[in-house]
mmCIF file of C-alpha atoms in Angstrom:
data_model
loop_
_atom_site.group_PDB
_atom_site.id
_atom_site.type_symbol
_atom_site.label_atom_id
_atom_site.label_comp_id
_atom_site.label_asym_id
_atom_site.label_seq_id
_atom_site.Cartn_x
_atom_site.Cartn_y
_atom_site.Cartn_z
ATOM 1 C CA UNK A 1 17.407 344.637 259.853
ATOM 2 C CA UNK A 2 16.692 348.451 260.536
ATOM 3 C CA UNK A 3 18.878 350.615 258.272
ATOM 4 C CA UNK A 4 19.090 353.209 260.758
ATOM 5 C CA UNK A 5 19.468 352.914 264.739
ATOM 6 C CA UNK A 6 16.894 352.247 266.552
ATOM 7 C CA UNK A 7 14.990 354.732 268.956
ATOM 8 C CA UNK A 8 17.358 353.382 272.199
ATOM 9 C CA UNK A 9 19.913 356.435 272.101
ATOM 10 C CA UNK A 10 18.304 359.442 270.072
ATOM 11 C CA UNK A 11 19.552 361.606 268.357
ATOM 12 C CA UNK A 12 19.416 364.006 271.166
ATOM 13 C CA UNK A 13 21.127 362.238 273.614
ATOM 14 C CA UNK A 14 23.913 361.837 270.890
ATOM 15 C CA UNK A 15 24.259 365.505 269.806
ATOM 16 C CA UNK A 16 24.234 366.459 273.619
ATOM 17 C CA UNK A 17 27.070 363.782 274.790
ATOM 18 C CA UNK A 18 29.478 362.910 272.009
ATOM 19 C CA UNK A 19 32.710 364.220 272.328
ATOM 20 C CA UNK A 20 33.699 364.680 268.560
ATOM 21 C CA UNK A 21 35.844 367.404 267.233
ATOM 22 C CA UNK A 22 33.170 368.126 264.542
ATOM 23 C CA UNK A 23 31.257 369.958 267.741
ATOM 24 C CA UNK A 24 34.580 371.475 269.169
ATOM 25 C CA UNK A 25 32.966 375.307 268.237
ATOM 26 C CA UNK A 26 29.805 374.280 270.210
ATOM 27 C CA UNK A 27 29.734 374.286 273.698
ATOM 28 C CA UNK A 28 27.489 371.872 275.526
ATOM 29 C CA UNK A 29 25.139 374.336 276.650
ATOM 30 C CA UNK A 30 25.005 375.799 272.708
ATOM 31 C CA UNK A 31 23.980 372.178 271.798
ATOM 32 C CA UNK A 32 21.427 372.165 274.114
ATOM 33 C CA UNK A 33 19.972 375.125 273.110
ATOM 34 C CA UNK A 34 19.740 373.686 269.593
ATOM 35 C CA UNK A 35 17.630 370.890 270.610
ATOM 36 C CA UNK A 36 15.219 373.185 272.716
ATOM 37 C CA UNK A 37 14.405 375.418 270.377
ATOM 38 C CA UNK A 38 14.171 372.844 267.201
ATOM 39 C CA UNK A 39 11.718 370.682 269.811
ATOM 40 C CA UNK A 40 10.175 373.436 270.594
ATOM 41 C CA UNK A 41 9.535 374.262 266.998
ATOM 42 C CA UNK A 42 11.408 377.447 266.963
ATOM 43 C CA UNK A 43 13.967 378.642 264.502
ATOM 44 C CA UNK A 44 17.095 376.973 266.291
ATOM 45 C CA UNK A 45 20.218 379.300 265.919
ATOM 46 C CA UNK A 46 23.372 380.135 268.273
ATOM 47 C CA UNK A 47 26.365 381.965 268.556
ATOM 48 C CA UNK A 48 28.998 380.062 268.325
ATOM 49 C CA UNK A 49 32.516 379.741 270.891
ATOM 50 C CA UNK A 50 34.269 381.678 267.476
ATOM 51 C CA UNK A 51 31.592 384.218 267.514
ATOM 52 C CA UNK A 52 29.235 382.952 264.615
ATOM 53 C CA UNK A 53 25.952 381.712 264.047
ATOM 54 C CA UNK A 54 25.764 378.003 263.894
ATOM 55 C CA UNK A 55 21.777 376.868 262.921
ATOM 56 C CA UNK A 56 20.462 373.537 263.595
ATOM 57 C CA UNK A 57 18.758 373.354 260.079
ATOM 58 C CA UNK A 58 17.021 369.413 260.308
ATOM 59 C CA UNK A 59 16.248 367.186 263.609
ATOM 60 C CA UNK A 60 14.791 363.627 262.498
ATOM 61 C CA UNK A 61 15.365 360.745 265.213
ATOM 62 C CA UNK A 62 18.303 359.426 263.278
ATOM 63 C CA UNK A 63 19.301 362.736 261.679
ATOM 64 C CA UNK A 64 20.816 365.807 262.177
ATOM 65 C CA UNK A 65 22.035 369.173 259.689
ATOM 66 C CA UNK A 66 23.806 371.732 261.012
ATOM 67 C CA UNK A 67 24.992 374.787 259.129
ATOM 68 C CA UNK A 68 28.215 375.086 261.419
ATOM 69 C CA UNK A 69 29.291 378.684 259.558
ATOM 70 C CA UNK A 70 28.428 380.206 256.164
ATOM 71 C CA UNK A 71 31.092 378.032 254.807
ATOM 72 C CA UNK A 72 30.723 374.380 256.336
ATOM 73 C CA UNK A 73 28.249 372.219 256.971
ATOM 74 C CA UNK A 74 27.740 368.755 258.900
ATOM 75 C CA UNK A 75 25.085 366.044 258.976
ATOM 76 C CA UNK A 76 24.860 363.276 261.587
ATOM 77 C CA UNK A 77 23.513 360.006 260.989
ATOM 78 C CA UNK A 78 23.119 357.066 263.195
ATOM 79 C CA UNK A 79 23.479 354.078 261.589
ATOM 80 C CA UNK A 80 22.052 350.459 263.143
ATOM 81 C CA UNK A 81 25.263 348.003 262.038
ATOM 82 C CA UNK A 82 24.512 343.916 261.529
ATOM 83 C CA UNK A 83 25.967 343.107 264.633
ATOM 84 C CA UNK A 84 23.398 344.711 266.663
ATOM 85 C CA UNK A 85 25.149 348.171 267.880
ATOM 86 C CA UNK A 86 24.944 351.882 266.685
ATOM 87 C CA UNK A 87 27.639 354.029 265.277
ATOM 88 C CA UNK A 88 27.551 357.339 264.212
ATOM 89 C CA UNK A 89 28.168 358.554 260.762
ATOM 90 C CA UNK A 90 29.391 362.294 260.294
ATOM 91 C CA UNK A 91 29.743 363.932 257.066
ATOM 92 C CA UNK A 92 31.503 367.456 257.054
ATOM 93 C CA UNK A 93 31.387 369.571 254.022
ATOM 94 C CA UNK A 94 33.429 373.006 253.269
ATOM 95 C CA UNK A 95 31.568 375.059 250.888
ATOM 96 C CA UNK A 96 34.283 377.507 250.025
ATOM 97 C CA UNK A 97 36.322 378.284 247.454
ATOM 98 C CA UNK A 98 34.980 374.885 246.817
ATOM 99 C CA UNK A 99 32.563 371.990 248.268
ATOM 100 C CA UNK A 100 34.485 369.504 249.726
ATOM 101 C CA UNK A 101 33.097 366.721 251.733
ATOM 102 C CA UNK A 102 34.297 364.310 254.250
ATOM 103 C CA UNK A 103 33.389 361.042 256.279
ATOM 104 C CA UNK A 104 33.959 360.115 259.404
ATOM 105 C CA UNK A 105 32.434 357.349 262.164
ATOM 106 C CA UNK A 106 32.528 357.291 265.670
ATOM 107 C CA UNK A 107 31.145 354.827 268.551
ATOM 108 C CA UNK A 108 28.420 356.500 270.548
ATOM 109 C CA UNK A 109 30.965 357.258 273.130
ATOM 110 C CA UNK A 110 32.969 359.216 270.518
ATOM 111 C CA UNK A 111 35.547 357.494 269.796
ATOM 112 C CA UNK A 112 36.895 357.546 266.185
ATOM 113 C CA UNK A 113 36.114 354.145 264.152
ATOM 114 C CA UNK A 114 38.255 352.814 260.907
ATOM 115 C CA UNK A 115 36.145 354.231 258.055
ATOM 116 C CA UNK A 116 33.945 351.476 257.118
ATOM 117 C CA UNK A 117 33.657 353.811 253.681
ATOM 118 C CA UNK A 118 35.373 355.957 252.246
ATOM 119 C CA UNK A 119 33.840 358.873 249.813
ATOM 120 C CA UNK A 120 35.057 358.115 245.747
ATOM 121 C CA UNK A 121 37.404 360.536 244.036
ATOM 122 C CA UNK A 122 35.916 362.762 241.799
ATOM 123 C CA UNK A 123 37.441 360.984 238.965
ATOM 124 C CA UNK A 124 35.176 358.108 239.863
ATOM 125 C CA UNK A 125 32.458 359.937 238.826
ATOM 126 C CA UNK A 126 32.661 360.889 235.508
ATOM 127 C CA UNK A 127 30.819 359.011 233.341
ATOM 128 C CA UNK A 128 32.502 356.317 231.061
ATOM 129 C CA UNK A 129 31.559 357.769 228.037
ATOM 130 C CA UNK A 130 33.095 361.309 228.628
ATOM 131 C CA UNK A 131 36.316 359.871 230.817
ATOM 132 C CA UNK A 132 38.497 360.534 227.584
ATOM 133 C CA UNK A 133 36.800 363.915 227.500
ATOM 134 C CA UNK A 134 38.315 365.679 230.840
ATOM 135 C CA UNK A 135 41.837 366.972 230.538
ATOM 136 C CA UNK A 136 44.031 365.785 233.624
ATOM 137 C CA UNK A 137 45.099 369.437 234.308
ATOM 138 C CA UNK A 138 41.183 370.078 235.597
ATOM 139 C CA UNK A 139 41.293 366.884 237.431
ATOM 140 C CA UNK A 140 43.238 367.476 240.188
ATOM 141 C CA UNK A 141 40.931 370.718 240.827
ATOM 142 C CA UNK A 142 37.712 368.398 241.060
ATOM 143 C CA UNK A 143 36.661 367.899 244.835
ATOM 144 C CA UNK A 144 33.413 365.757 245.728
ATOM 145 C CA UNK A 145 30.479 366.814 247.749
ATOM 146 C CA UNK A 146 28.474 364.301 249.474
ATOM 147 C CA UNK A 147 25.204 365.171 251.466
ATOM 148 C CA UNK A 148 22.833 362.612 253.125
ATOM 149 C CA UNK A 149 18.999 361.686 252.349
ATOM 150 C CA UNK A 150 18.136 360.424 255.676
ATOM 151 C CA UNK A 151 14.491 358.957 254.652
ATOM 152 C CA UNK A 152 16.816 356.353 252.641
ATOM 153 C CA UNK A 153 20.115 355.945 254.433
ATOM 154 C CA UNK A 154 21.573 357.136 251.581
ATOM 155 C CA UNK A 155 24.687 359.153 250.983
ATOM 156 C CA UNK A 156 24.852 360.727 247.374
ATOM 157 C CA UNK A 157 27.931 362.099 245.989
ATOM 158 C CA UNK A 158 28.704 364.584 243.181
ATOM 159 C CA UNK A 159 31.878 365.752 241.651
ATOM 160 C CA UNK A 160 32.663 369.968 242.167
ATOM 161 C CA UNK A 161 33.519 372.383 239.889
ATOM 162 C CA UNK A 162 33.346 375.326 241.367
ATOM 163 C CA UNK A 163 37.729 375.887 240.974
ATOM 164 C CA UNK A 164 36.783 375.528 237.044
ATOM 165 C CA UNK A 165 36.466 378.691 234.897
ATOM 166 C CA UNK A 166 32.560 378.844 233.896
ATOM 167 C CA UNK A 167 33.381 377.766 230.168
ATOM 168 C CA UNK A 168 34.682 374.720 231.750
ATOM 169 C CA UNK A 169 32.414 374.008 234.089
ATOM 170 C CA UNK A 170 29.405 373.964 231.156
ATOM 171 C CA UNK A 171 31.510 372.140 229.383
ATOM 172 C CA UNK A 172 32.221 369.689 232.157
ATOM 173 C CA UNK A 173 28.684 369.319 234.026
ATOM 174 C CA UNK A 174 27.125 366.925 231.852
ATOM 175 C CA UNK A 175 30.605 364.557 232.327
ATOM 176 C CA UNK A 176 29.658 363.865 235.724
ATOM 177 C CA UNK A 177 27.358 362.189 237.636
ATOM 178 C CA UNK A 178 26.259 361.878 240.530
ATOM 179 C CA UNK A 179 26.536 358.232 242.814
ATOM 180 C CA UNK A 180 24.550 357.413 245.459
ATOM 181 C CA UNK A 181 25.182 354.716 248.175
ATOM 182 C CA UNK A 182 23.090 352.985 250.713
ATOM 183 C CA UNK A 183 23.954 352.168 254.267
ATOM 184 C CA UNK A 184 23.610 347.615 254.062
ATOM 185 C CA UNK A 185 24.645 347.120 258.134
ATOM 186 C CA UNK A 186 28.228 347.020 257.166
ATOM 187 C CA UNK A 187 28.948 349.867 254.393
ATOM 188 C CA UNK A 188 27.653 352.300 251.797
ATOM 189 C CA UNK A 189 26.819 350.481 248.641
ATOM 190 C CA UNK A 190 26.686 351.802 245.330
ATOM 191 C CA UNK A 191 22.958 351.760 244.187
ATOM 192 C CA UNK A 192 22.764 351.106 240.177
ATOM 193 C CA UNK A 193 20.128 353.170 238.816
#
């Protein structure tokens, strides 16, 4: 079983066709112009439909990172499932006032699938030891941030405390850790390290 989709639709013919809203500020022509000038090996920025500069930051087959705006982010992964077709994973994150991530998957065609995973609460990563530790207040300030590592179909996720005052976010930092989880086919798993 190949963890990621196989070379039949690329990653080019995805970011070109898929009607998602993730790509509503890119029109197709901007997306196009992406992939030519990352192909081409060439720094691969555009304006934008709002007026900004989106950058296509990584191209792999499978892969794509986009720097939408200063402030948000998106990766695209396709993802070979066990029952022989290929979905596409997206994960936006918002980088301001705080990094927030989110998961979404589509069909090639772009239609939106049921989440097959959903990304863990920050509370879910604070290590056992130190869960007595963190005062509730703080918790409901914690967002998570989740960013792909495409070599290993892996999705790792880390609590943020950027909302915190810095005395609380030193004190805070070593409470957390980070998770990661591996596309199986069917989900992301949590690895045990």
């Amino acid at each position: 079983m190949l963890p990621l989709a196989s070379k039949a639709e690329s990653m080019d013919s995805v970011f070109a066709k898929i009607p998602i809203p993730e790509f509503s500020m890119l029109s197709l022509n901007d997306r196009l112009d992406l992939l030519d000038y990352a192909n081409c090996g060439q720094k691969a920025v555009v304006e934008n439909l709002y007026g900004g500069k989106t950058t296509l930051a990584l191209k792999r087959d499978n892969y794509l990172r986009l720097e939408l705006t200063s402030v948000n982010s998106l990766e695209v992964i396709l993802l070979q499932r066990e029952k022989g077709d290929t979905i596409v994973a997206v994960l936006s994150t918002i980088h301001t006032p705080m990094d927030e991530s989110q998961l979404k998957f589509y069909t090639l065609a772009g239609e939106s699938l049921p989440s097959c995973f959903k990304l863990p609460q920050a509370d879910a990563l604070i290590d056992s030891v130190s869960e007595k530790s963190v005062e509730t207040s703080w918790q409901k300030l914690l967002t998570v941030k989740a960013q792909c590592e495409p070599e290993e179909t892996t999705i790792v996720c880390e609590a943020s405390l950027k909302l915190l005052p810095r005395e609380e976010q030193k004190k805070y930092v070593p409470m957390y850790g980070s998770r990661r989880y591996k596309w199986n086919g069917t989900t992301f798993v949590l690895l045990h390290e």
